[in-house]
PDB file of C-alpha atoms and ligand atoms in Angstrom:
ATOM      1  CA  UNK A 264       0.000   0.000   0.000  1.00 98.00           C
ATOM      2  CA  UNK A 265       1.038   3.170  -1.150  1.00 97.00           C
ATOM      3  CA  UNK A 266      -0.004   6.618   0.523  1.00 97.00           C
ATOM      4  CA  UNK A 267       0.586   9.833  -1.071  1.00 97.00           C
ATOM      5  CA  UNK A 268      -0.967  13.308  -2.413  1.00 97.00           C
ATOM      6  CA  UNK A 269      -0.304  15.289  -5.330  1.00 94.00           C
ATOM      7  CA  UNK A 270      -1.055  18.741  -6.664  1.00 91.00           C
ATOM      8  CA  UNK A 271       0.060  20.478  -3.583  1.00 90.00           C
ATOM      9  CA  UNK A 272      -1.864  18.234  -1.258  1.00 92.00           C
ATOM     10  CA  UNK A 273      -5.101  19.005  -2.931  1.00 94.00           C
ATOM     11  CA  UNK A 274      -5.529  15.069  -3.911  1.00 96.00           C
ATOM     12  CA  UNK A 275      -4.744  12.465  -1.786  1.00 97.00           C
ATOM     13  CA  UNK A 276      -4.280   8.866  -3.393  1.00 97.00           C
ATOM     14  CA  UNK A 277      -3.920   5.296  -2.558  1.00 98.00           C
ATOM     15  CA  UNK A 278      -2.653   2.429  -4.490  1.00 97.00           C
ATOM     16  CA  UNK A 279      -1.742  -1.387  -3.465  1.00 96.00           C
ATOM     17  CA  UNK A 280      -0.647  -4.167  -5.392  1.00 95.00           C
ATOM     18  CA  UNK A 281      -2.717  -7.151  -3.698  1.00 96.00           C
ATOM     19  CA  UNK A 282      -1.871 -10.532  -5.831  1.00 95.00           C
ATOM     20  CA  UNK A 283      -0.660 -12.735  -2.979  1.00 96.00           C
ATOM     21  CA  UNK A 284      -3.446 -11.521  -0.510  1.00 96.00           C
ATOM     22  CA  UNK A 285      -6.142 -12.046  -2.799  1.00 97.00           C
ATOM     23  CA  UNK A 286      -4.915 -15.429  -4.071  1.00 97.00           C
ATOM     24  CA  UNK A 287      -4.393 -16.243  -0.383  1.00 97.00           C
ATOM     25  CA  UNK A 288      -8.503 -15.419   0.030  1.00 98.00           C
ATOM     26  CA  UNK A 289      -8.697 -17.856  -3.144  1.00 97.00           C
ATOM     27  CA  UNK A 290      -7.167 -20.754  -1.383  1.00 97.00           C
ATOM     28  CA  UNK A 291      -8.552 -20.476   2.048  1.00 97.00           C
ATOM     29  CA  UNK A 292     -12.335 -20.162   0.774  1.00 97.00           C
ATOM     30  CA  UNK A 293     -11.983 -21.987  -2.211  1.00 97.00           C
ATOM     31  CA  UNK A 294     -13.487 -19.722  -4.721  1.00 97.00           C
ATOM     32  CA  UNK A 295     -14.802 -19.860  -8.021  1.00 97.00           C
ATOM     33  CA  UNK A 296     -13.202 -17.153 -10.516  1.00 96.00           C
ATOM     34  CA  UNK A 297     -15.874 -14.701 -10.492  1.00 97.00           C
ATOM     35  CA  UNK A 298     -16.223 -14.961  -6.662  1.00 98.00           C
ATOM     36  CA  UNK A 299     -12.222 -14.442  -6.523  1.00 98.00           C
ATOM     37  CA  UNK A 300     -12.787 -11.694  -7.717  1.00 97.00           C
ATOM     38  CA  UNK A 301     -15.787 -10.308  -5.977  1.00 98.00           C
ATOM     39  CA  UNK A 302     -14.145 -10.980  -2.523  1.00 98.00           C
ATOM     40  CA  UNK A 303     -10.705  -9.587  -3.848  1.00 98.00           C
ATOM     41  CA  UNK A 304     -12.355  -6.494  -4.695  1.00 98.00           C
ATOM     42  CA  UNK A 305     -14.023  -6.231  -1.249  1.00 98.00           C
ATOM     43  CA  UNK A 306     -10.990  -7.078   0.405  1.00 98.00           C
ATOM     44  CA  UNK A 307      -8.889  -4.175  -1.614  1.00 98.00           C
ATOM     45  CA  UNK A 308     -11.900  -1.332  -1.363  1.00 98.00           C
ATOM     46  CA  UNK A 309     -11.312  -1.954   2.459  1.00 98.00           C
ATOM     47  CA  UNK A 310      -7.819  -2.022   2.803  1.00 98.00           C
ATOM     48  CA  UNK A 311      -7.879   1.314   0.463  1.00 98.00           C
ATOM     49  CA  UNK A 312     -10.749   3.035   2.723  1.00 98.00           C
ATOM     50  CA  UNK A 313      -9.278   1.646   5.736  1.00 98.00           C
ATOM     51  CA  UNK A 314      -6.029   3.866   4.697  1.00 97.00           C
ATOM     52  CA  UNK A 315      -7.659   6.548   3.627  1.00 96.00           C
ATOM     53  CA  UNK A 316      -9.814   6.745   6.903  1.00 95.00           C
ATOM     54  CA  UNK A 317      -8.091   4.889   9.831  1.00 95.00           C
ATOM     55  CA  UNK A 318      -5.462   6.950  12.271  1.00 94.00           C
ATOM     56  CA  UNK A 319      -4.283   3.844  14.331  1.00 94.00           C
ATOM     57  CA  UNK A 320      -3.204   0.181  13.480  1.00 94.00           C
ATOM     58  CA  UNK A 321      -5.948  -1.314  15.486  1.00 94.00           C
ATOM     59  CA  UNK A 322      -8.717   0.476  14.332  1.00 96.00           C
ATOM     60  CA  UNK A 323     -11.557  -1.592  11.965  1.00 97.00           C
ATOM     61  CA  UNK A 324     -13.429  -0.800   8.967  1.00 98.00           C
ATOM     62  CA  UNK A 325     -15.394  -3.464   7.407  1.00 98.00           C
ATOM     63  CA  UNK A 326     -17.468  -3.245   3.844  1.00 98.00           C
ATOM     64  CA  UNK A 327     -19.985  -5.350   3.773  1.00 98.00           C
ATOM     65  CA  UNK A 328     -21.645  -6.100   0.208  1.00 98.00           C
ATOM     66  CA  UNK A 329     -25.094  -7.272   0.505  1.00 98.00           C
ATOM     67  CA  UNK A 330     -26.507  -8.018  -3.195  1.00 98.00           C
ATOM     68  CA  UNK A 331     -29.451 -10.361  -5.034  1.00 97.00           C
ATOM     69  CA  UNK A 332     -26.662 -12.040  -6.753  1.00 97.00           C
ATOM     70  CA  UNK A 333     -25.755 -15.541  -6.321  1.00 98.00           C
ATOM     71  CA  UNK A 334     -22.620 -15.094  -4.121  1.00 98.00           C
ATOM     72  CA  UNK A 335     -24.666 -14.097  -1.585  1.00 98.00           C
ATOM     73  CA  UNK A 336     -23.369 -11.460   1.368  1.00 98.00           C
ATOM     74  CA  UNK A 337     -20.053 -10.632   0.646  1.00 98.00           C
ATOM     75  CA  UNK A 338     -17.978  -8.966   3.762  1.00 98.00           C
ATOM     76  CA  UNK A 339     -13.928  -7.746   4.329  1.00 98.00           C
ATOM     77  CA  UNK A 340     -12.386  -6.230   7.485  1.00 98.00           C
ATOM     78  CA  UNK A 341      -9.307  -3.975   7.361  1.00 98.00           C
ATOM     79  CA  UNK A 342      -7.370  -3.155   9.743  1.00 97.00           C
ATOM     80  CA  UNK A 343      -5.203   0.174   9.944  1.00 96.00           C
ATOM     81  CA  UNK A 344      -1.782  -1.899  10.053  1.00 97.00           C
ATOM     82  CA  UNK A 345      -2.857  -3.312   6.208  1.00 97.00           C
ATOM     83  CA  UNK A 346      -3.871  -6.820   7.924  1.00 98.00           C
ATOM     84  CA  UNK A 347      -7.350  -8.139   6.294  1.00 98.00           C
ATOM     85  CA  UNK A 348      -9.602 -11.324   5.963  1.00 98.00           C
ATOM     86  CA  UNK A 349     -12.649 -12.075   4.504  1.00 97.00           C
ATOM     87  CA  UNK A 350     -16.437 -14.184   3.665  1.00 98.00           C
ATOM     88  CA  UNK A 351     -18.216 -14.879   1.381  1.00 98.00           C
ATOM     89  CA  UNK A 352     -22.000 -16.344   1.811  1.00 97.00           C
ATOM     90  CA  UNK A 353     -21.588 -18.998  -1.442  1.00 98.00           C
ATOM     91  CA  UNK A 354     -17.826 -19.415  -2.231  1.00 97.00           C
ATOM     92  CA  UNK A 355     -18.433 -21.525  -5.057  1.00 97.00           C
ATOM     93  CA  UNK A 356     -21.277 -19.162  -7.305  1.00 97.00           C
ATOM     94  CA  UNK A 357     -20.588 -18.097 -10.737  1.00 95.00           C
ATOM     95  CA  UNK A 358     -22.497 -15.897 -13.409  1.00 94.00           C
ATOM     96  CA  UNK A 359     -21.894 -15.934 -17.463  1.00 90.00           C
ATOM     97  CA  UNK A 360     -19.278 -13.864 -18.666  1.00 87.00           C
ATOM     98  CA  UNK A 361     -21.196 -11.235 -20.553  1.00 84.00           C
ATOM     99  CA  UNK A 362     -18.420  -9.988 -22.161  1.00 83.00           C
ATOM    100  CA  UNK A 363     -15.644 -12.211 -23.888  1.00 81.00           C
ATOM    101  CA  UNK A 364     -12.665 -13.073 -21.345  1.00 78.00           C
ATOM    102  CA  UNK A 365     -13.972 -10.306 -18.220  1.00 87.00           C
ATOM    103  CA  UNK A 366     -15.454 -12.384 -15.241  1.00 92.00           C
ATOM    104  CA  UNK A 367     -19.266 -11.084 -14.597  1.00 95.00           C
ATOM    105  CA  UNK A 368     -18.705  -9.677 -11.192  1.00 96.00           C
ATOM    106  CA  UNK A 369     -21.878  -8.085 -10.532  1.00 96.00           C
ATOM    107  CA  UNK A 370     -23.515 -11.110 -11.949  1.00 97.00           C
ATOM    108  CA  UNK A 371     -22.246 -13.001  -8.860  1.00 98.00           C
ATOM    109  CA  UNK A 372     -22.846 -10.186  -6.578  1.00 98.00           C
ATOM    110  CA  UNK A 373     -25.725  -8.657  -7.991  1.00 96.00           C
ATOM    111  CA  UNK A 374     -26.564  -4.955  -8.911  1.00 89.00           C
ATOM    112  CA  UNK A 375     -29.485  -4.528  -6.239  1.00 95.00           C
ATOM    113  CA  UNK A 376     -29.197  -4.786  -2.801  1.00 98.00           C
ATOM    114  CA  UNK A 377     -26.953  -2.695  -0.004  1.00 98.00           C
ATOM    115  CA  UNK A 378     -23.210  -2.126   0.484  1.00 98.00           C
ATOM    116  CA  UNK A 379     -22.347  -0.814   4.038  1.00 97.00           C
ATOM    117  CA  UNK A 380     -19.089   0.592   5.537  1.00 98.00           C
ATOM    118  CA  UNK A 381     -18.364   0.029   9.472  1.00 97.00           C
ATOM    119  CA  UNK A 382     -15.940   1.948  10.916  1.00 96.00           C
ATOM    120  CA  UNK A 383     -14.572   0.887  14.374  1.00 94.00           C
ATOM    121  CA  UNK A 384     -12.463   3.573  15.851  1.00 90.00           C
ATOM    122  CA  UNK A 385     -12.662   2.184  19.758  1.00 85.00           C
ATOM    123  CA  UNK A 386     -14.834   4.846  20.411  1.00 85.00           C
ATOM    124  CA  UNK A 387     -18.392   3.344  22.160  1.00 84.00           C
ATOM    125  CA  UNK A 388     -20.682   3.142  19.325  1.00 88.00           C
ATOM    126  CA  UNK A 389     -18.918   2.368  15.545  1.00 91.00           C
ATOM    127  CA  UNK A 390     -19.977   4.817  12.788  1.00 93.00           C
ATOM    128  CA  UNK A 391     -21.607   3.169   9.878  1.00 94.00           C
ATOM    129  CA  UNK A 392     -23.193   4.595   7.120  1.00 95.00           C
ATOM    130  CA  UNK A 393     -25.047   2.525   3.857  1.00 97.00           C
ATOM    131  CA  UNK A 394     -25.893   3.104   0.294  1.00 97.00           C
ATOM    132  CA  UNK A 395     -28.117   1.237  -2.288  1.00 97.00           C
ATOM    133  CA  UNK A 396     -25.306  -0.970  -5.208  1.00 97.00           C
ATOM    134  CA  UNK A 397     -25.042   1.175  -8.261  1.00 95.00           C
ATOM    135  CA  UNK A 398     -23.775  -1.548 -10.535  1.00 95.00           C
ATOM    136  CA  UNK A 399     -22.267  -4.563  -8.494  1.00 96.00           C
ATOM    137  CA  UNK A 400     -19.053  -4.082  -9.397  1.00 95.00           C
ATOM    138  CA  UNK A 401     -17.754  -3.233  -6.667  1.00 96.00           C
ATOM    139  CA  UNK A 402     -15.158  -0.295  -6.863  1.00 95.00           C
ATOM    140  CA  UNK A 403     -17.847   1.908  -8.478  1.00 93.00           C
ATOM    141  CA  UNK A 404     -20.334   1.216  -4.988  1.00 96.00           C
ATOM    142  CA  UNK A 405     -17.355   2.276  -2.925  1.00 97.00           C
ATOM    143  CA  UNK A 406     -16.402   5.693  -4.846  1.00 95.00           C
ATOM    144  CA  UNK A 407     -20.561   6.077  -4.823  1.00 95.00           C
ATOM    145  CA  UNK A 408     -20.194   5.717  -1.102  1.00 97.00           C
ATOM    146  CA  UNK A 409     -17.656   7.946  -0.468  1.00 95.00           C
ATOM    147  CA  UNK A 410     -19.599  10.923  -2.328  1.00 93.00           C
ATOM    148  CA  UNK A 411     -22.857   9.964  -1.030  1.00 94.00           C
ATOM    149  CA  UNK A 412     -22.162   8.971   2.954  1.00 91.00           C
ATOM    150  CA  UNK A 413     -18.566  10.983   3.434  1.00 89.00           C
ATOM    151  CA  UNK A 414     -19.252  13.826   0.680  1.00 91.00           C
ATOM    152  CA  UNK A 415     -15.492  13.096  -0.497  1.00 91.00           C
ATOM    153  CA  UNK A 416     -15.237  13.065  -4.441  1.00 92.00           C
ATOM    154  CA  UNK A 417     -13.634   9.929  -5.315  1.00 94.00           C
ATOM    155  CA  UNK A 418     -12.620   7.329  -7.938  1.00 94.00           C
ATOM    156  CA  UNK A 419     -11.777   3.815  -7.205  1.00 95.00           C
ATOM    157  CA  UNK A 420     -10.501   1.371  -9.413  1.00 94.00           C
ATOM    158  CA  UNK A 421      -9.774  -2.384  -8.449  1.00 95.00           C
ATOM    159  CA  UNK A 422      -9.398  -5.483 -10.440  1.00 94.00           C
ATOM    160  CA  UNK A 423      -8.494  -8.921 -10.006  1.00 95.00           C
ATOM    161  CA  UNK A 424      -7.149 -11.035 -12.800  1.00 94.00           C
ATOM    162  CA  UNK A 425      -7.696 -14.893 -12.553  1.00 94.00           C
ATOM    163  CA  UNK A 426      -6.161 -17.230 -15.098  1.00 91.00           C
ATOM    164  CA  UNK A 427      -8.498 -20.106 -16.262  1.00 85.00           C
ATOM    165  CA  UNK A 428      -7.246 -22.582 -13.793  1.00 88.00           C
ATOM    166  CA  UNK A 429      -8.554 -20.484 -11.083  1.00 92.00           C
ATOM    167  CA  UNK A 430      -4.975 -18.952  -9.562  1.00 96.00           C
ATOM    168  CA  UNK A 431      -4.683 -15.011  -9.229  1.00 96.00           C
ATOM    169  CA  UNK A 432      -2.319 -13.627 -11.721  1.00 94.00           C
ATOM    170  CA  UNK A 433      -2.559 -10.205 -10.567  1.00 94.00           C
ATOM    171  CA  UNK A 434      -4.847  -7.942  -8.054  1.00 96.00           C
ATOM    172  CA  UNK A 435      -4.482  -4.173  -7.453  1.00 95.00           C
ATOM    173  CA  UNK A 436      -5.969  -1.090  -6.983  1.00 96.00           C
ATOM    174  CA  UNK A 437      -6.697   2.790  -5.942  1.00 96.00           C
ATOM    175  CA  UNK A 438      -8.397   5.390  -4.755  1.00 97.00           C
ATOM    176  CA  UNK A 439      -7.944   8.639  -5.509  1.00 96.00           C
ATOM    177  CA  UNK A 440      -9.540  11.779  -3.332  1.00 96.00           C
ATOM    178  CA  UNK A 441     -10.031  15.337  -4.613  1.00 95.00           C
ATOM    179  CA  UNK A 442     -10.013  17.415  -1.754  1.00 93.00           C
ATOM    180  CA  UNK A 443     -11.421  21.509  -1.883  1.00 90.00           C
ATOM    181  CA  UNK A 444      -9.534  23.739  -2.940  1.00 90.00           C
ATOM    182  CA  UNK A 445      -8.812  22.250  -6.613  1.00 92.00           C
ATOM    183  CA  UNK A 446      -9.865  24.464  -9.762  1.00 93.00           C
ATOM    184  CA  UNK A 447     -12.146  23.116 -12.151  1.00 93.00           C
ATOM    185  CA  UNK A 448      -9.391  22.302 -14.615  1.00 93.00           C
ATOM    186  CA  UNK A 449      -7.540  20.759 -12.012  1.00 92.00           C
ATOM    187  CA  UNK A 450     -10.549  18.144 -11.685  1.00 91.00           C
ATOM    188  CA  UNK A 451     -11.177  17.888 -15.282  1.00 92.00           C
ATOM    189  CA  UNK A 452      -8.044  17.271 -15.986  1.00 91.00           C
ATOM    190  CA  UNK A 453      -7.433  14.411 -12.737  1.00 91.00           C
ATOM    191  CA  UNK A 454     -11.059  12.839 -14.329  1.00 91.00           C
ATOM    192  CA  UNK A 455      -9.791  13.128 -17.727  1.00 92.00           C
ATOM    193  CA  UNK A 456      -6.662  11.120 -16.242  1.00 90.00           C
ATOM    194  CA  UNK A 457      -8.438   8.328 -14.522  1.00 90.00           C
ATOM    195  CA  UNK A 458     -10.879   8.118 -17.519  1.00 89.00           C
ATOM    196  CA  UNK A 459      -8.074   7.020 -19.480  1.00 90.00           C
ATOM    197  CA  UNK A 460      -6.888   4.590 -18.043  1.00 89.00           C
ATOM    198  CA  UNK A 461      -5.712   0.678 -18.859  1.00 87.00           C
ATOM    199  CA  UNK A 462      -8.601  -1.468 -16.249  1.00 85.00           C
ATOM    200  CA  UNK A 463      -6.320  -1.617 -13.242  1.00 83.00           C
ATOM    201  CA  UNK A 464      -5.848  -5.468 -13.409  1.00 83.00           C
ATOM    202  CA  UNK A 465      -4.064  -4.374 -16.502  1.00 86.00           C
ATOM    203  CA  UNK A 466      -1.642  -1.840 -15.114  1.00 87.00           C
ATOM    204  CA  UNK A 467      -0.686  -4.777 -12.651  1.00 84.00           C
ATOM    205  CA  UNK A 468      -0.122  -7.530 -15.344  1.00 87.00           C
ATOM    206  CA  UNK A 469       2.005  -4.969 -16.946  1.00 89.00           C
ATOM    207  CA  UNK A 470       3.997  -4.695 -13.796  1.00 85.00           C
ATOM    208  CA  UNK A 471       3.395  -1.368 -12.631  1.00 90.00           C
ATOM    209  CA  UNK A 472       4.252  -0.722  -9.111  1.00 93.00           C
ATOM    210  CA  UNK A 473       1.622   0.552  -7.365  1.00 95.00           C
ATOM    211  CA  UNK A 474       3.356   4.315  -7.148  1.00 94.00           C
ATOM    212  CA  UNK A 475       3.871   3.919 -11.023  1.00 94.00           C
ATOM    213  CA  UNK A 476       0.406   3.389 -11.362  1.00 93.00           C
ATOM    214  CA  UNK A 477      -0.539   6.861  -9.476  1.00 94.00           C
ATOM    215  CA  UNK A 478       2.279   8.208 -12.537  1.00 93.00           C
ATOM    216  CA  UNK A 479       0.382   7.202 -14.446  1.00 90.00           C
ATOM    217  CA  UNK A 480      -2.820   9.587 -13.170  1.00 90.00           C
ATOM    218  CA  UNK A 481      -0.488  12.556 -11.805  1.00 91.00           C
ATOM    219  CA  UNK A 482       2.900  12.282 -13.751  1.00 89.00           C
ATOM    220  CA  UNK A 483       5.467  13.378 -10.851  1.00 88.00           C
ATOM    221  CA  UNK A 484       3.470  15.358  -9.296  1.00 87.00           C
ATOM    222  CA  UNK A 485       3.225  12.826  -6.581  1.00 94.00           C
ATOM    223  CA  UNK A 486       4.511  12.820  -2.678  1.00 95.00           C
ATOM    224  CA  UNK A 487       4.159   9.526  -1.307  1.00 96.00           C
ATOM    225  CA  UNK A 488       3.771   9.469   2.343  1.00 96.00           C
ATOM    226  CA  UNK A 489       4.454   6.193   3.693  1.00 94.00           C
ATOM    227  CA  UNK A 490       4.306   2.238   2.217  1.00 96.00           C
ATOM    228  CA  UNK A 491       3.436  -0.740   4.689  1.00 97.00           C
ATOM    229  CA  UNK A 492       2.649  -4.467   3.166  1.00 97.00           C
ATOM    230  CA  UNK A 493      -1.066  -5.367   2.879  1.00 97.00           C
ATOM    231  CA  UNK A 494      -1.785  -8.938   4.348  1.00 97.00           C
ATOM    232  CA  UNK A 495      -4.121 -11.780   4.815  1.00 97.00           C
ATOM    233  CA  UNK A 496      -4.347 -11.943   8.687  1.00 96.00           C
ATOM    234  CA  UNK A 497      -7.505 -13.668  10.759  1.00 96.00           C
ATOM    235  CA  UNK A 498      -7.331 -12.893  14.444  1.00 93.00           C
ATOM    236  CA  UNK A 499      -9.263 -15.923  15.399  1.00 95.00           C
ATOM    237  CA  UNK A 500      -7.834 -18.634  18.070  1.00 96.00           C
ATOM    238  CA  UNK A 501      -9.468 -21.359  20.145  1.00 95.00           C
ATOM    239  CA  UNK A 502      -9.262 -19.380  23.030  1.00 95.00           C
ATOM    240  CA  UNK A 503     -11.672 -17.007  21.377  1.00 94.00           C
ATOM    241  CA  UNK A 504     -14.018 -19.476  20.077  1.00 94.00           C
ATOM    242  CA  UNK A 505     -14.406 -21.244  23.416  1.00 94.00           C
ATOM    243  CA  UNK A 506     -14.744 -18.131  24.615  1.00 93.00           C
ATOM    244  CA  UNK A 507     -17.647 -17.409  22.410  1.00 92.00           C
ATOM    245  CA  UNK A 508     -19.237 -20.852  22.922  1.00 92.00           C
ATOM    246  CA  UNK A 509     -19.703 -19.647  26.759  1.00 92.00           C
ATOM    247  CA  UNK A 510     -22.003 -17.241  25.742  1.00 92.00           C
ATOM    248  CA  UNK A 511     -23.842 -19.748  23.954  1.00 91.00           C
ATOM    249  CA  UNK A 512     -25.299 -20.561  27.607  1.00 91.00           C
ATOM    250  CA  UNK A 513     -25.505 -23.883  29.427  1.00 93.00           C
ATOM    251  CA  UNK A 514     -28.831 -25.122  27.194  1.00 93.00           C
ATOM    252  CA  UNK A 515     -27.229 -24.819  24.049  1.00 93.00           C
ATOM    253  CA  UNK A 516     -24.145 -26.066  24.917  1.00 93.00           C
ATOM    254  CA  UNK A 517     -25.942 -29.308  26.406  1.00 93.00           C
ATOM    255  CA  UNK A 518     -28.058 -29.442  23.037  1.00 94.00           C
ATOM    256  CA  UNK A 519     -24.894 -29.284  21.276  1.00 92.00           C
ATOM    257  CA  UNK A 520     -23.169 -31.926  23.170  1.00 92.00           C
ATOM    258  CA  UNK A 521     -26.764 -34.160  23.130  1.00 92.00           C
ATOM    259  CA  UNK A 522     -27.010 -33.899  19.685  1.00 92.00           C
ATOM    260  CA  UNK A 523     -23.180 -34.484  18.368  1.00 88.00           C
ATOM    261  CA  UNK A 524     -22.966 -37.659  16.300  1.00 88.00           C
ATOM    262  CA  UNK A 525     -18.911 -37.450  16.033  1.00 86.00           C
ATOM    263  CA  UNK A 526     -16.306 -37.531  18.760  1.00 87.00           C
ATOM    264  CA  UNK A 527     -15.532 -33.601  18.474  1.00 92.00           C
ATOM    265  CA  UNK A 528     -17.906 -30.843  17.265  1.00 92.00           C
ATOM    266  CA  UNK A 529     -15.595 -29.160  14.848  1.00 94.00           C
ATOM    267  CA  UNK A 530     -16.079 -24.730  14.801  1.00 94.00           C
ATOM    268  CA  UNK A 531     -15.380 -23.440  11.552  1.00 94.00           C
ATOM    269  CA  UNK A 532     -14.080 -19.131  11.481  1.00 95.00           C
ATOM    270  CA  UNK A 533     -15.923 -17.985   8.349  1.00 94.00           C
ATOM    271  CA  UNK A 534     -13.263 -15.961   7.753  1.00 95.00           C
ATOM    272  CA  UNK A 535     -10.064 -17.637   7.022  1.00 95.00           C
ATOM    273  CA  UNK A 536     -11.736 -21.732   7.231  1.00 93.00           C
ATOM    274  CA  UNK A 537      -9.375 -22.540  10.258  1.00 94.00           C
ATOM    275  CA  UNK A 538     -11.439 -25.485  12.084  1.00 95.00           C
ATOM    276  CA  UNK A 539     -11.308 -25.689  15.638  1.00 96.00           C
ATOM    277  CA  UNK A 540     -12.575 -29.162  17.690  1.00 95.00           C
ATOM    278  CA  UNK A 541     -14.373 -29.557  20.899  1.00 95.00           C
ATOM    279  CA  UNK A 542     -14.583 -32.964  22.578  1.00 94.00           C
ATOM    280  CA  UNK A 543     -17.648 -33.449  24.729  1.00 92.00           C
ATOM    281  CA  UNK A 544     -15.419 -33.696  27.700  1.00 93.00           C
ATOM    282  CA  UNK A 545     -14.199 -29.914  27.262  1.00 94.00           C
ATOM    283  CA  UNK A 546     -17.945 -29.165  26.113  1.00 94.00           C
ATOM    284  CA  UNK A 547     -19.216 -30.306  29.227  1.00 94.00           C
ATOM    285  CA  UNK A 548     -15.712 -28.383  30.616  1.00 93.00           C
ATOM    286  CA  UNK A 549     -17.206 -25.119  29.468  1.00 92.00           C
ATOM    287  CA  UNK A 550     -21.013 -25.951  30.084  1.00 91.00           C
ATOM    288  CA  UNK A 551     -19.673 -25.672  34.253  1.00 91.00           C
ATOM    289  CA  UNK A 552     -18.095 -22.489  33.262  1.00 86.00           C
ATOM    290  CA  UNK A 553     -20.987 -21.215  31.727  1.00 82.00           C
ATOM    291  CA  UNK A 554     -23.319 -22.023  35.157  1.00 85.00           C
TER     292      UNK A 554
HETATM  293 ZN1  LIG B 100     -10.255 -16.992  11.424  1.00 95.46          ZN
END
């Protein structure tokens, strides 16, 4: 992840190159190619806002992608420190490619339905705000959100590229940020930039780095602040599941250990797919902890 302005801090602009984290997603939720992408594109849009928006490491914004499509609810958490993870409600859904060689994205997430944006600063009550999907697609919802809920003009672009055997090839994006003060021409000129554009998923096949690819919008005209790594990171652990099966309560924990046909009842984290096992014995363990 890249951080940086340009034109006099007028602009500020993010840009990450995300290939291993995405295909890391892939693997852990076994995805079809059209839901790679979908969840990679969640996954970047919240790493990008969470940059844009969070002031400390441990600080959480989630996007949360809730369309008619097949893929079901589709949800990413950022961190401030670059570290994110991710769900998907139907891992496995795909939609016809409506044009030649471009995976349908919306057709897997839909273009009706809700995309939210949680951000949790450790303050009491999280700030949220929710628009209605413009075209399911992903980075277009997330600049529409940032005009409509935070009233900042913004472009985002994110892409994923997935070769036919399923493995990411190459994931990127950014998100640019016009703050006041810019002239008119200034803006034409920074849409007139953006319009003409490669797709980012080709700017990172071609190799750009993700600073060359804000070049590409802004010529040199860019400071960049600071670069951290962007990372698949889940921070479940069996302490925090057993935790959360004590506030099951001791009915549901009996039910649970009634109605178990194998010798462990195996917890699965929806977001990275790491199963945890219970035996009855440590059930029953936490049912007296529970009382
Ligand atoms: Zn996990």
């Amino acid at each position: 992840m890249v951080r940086a302005t340009a034109l006099d801090e007028k602009v500020r602009a993010f840009s990450l190159g995300g290939t291993a984290l995405v295909e890391e997603l892939r693997g852990r939720h076994d995805t079809s190619p059209t839901v790679t992408a979908a969840l990679g594109r969640t996954a970047m849009g919240a790493l990008l806002l969470a940059a844009a928006s969070l002031k400390e490491q441990h600080q959480l914004l989630t996007v949360d992608v809730r369309g008619d499509g097949p893929a079901g609810r589709i949800l990413a958490t950022a961190n401030g420190a670059g570290e994110v993870r991710g769900m998907v409600g139907n891992a496995h859904a795909e939609a016809p490619s409506v044009t030649q060689g471009k995976l349908n994205v919306a057709g897997v997430v839909g273009n009706s339905g809700y995309l939210s944006v949680t951000k949790d600063l450790g303050m009491r009550e999280p700030y949220s705000g929710m628009v209605e999907l413009q075209s399911g697609e992903i980075g277009d919802d997330l600049a529409h959100y940032l005009v409509r809920s935070e009233q900042t003009p913004s472009a985002v672009g994110i892409g994923v590229f997935v070769v036919p055997a399923g493995v990411v090839e190459a994931a990127g994006g950014f998100l640019i940020q016009l703050l006041p003060g810019l002239s008119e021409s200034e803006i034409e000129r920074i849409e007139g930039q953006i319009a003409a554009l490669p797709h980012p998923t080709r700017l990172i096949r071609d190799g750009l780095s993700p600073e060359a690819v804000l070049q590409n919008i802004f010529g040199n005209d860019v400071d960049v602040l600071d670069r951290y790594p962007v990372t698949f990171s889940c921070p479940c652990s069996r302490e925090r599941f057993r935790a959360a099966i004590v506030t099951l309560g001791v009915e549901e924990i009996t039910r649970i250990i009634e109605e178990e046909e194998e010798e462990r009842t195996e917890v699965v984290c929806h977001f990275c797919n790491e199963a945890y096992y219970f035996t009855a014995e440590q059930l029953r363990e936490i049912v007296e902890e529970a009382r």
